Short mmCIF file of C-alpha atoms in Angstrom, two decimals:
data_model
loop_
_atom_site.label_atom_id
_atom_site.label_comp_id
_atom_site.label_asym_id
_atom_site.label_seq_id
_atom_site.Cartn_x
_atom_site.Cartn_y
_atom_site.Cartn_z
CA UNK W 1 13.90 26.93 -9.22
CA UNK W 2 10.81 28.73 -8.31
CA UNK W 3 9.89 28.70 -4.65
CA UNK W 4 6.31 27.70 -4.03
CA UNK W 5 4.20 28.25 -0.70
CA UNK W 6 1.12 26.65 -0.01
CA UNK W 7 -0.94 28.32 2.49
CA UNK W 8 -3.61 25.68 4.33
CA UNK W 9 -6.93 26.68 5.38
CA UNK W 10 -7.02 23.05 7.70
CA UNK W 11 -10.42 24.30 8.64
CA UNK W 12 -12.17 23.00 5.30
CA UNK W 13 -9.35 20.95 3.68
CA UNK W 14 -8.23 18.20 6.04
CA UNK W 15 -5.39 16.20 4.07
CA UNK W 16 -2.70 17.28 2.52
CA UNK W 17 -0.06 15.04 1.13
CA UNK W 18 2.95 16.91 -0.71
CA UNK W 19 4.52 13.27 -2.36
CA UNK W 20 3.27 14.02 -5.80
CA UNK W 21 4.57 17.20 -5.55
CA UNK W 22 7.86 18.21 -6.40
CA UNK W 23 10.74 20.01 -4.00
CA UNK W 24 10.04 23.21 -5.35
CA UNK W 25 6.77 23.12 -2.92
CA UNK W 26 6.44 23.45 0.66
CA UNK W 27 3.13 24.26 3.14
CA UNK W 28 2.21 25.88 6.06
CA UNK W 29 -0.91 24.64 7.18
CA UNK W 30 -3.23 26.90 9.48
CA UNK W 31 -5.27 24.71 12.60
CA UNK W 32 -7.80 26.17 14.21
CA UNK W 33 -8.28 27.00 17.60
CA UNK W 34 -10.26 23.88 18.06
CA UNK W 35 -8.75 21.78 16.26
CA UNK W 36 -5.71 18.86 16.82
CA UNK W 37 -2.89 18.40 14.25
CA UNK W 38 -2.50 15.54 12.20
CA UNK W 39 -2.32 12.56 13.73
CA UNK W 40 0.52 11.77 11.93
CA UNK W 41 2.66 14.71 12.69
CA UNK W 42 2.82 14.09 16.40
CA UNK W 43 4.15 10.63 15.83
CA UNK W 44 8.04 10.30 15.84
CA UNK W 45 7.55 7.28 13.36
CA UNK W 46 5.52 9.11 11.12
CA UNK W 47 6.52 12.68 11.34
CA UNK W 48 9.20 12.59 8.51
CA UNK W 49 6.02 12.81 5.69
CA UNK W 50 5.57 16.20 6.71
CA UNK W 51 9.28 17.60 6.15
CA UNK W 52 7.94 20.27 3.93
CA UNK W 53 5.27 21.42 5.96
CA UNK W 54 5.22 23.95 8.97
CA UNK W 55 1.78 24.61 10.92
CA UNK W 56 0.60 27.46 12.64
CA UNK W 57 -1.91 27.14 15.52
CA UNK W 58 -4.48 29.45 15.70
CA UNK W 59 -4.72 30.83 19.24
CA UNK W 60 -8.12 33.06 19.08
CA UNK W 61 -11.48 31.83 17.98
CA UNK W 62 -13.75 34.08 15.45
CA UNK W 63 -15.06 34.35 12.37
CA UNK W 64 -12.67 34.10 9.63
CA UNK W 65 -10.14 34.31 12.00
CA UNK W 66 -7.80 31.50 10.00
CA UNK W 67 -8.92 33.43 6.82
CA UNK W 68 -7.18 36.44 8.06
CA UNK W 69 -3.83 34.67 9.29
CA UNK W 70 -3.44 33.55 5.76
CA UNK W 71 -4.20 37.01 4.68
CA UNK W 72 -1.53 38.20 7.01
CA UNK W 73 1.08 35.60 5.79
CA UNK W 74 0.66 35.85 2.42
CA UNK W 75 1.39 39.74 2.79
CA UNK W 76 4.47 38.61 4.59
CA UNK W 77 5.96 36.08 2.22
CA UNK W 78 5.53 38.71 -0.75
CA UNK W 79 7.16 41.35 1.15
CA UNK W 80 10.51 39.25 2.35
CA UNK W 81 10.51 37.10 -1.01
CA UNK W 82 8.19 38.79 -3.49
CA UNK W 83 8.95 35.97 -6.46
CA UNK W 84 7.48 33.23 -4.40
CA UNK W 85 4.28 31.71 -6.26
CA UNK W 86 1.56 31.60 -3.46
CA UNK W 87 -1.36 28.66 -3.14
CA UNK W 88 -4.35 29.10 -0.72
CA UNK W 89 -5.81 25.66 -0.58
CA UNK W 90 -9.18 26.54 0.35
CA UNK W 91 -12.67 26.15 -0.60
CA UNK W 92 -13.51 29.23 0.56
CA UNK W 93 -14.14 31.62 -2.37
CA UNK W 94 -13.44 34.55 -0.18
CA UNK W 95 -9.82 34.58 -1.35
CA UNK W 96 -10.54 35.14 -4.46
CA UNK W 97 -10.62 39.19 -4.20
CA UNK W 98 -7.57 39.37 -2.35
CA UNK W 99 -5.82 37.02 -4.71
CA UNK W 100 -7.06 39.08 -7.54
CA UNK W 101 -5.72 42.17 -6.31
CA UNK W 102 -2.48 40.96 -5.87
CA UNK W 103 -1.91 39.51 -9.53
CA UNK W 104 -3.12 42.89 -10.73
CA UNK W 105 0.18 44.04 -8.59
CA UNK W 106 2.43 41.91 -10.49
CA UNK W 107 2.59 39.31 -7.64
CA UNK W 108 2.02 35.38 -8.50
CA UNK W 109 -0.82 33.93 -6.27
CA UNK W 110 -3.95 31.34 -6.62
CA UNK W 111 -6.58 29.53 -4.82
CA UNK W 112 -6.94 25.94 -5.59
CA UNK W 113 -9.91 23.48 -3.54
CA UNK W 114 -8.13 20.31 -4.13
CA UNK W 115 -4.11 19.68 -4.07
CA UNK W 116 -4.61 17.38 -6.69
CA UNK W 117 -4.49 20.52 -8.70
CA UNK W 118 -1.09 21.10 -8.83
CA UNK W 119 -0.41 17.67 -10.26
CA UNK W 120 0.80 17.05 -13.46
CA UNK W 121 -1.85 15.30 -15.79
CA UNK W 122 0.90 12.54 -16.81
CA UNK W 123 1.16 11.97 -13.38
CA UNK W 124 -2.65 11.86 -12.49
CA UNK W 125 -2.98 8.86 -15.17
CA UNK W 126 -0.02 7.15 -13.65
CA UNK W 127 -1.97 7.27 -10.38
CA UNK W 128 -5.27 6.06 -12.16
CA UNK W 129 -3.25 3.25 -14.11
CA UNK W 130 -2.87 1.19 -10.54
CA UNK W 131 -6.00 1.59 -8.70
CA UNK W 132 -4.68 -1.92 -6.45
CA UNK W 133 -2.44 0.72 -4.56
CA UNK W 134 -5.29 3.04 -3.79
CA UNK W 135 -6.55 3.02 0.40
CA UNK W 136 -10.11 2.44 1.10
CA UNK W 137 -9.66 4.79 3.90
CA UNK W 138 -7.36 8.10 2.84
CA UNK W 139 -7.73 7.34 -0.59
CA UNK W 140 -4.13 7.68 -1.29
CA UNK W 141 -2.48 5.55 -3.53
CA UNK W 142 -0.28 4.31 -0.57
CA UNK W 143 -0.52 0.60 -0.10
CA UNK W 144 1.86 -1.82 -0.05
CA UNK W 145 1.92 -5.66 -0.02
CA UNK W 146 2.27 -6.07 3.95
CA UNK W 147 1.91 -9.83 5.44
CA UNK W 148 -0.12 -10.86 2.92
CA UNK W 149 -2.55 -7.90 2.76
CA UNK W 150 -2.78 -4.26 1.72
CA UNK W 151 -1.35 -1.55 4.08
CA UNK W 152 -1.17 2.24 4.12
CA UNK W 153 2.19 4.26 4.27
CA UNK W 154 0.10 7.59 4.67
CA UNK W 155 -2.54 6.71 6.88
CA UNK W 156 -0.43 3.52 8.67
CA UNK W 157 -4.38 1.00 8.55
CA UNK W 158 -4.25 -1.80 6.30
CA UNK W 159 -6.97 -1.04 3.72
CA UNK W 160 -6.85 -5.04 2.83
CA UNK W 161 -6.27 -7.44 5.62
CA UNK W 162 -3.66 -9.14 6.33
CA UNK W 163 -2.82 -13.07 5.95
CA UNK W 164 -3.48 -15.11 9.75
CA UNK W 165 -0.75 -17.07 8.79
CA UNK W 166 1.87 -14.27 7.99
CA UNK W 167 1.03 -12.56 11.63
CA UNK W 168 4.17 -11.98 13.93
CA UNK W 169 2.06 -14.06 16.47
CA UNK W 170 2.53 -17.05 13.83
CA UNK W 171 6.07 -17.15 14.10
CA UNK W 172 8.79 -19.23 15.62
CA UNK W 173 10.50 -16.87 17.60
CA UNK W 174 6.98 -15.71 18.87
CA UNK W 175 5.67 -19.08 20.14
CA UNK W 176 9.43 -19.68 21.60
CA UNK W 177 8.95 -16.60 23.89
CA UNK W 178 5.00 -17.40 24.70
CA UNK W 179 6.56 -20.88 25.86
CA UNK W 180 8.88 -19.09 28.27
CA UNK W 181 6.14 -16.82 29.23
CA UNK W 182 4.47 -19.99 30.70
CA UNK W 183 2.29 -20.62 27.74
CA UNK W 184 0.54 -17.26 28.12
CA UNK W 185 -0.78 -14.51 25.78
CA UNK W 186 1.15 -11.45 25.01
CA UNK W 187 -0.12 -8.46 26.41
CA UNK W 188 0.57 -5.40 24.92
CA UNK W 189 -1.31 -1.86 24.60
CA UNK W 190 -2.51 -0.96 21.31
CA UNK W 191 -1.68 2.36 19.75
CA UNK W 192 -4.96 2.66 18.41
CA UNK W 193 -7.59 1.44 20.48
CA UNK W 194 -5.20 1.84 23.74
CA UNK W 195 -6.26 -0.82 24.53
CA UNK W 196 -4.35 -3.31 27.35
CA UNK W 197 -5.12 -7.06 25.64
CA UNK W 198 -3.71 -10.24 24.12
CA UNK W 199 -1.55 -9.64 21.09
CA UNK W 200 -1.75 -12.88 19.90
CA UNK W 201 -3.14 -12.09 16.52
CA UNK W 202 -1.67 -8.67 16.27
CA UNK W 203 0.50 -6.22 14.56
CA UNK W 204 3.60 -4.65 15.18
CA UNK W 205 5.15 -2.65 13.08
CA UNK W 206 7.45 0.47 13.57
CA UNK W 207 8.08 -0.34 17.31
CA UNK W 208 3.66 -0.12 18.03
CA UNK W 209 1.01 -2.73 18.16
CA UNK W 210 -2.06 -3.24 16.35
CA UNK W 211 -4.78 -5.35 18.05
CA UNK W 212 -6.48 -7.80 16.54
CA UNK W 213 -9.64 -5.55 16.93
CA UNK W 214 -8.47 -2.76 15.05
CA UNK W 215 -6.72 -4.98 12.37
CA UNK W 216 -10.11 -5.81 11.45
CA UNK W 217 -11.94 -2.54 12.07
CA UNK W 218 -9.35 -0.63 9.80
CA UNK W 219 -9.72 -3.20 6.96
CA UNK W 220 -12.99 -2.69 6.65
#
């Protein structure tokens, strides 16, 4: 199977999501100097969707200074494992030289703006076929049927919200503890909002709480 590297410029494309893609592709995405990785990747619940992706922190700050990491990488990866087929994700049409110059050398490289790109056209229709699963937020076609509503497994916010009645704070086993709690709310801190406040109409899911606040802003 042919390997295939896709090379990030996380300056101008800020999602990537590698599930419609198949094994044969991994990433390295580049951050900038200024910038934060995905929120995602620094959660231990969440961290698993990026398996197939490695980032490299940029540690200087200048002009096209991400541009020439890739540069540099992509020089790299064709000298170690010359066969490798090479993506720059990228809107910026400054690759296009570079890439040109090494497909003239017999080497297999491209620049593509979107990832959606890469995917099959079978699969793109499959994707367009069920519109219900799409997020109002990422976009992704993500959602699930979660307590009555909509929610994301890329971007974790529910893009529909949920049912009051199908809450955790609805349950029996919740209003049993409340009771031994002397009848009062449950505080907790939401991962959100950080937030310290009453839980009683909240969300917990993958040991972290939602607040009732956010449940709301997210579905909006």
């Amino acid at each position: 199977m042919m390997k295939r590297l896709i090379l990030v410029d996380y300056e101008n494309i800020g999602k990537i999501d590698l599930s419609l893609l198949d094994i044969s592709y991994r990433a390295i995405i580049f951050v900038g100097a200024m910038q934060q990785l995905p929120k995602a990747a620094r959660r231990d619940s969440t961290a698993h969707r990026f398996s197939r992706v490695d980032f490299q922190k940029i540690e200087g700050v200048g002009k096209n200074a991400l541009d020439f990491h890739i540069a540099f990488h992509l020089g790299r990866t064709f000298e170690i494992a010359p066969e490798t087929e090479c993506i720059v994700l990228s809107k910026d049409k400054g690759f296009d030289p570079l890439l040109a110059y090494l497909n003239k050398h017999g080497l297999t490289c491209k620049r593509i703006a979107a990832l959606e790109e890469l995917v099959p056209q079978k699969m793109t229709e499959l994707v367009q076929q069920v519109p219900e699963s799409t997020c109002n937020h990422c976009g992704r076609g993500s959602c699930i049927e979660h307590l009555g509503g909509k929610w994301c497994s890329y971007c974790g916010q529910f893009s529909h919200s949920p049912e009051q009645q199908q809450l955790p704070s609805r349950s029996i086993p919740y209003s049993e503890n409340r009771d031994t709690n002397g009848g009062g709310p449950r505080m907790g801190t939401c991962a959100w909002c950080s937030q310290h406040t009453d839980m009683s109409d909240g969300f917990f899911d993958e040991g972290e709480w939602m607040c009732p606040g956010c449940i709301i802003e997210n579905a909006r």
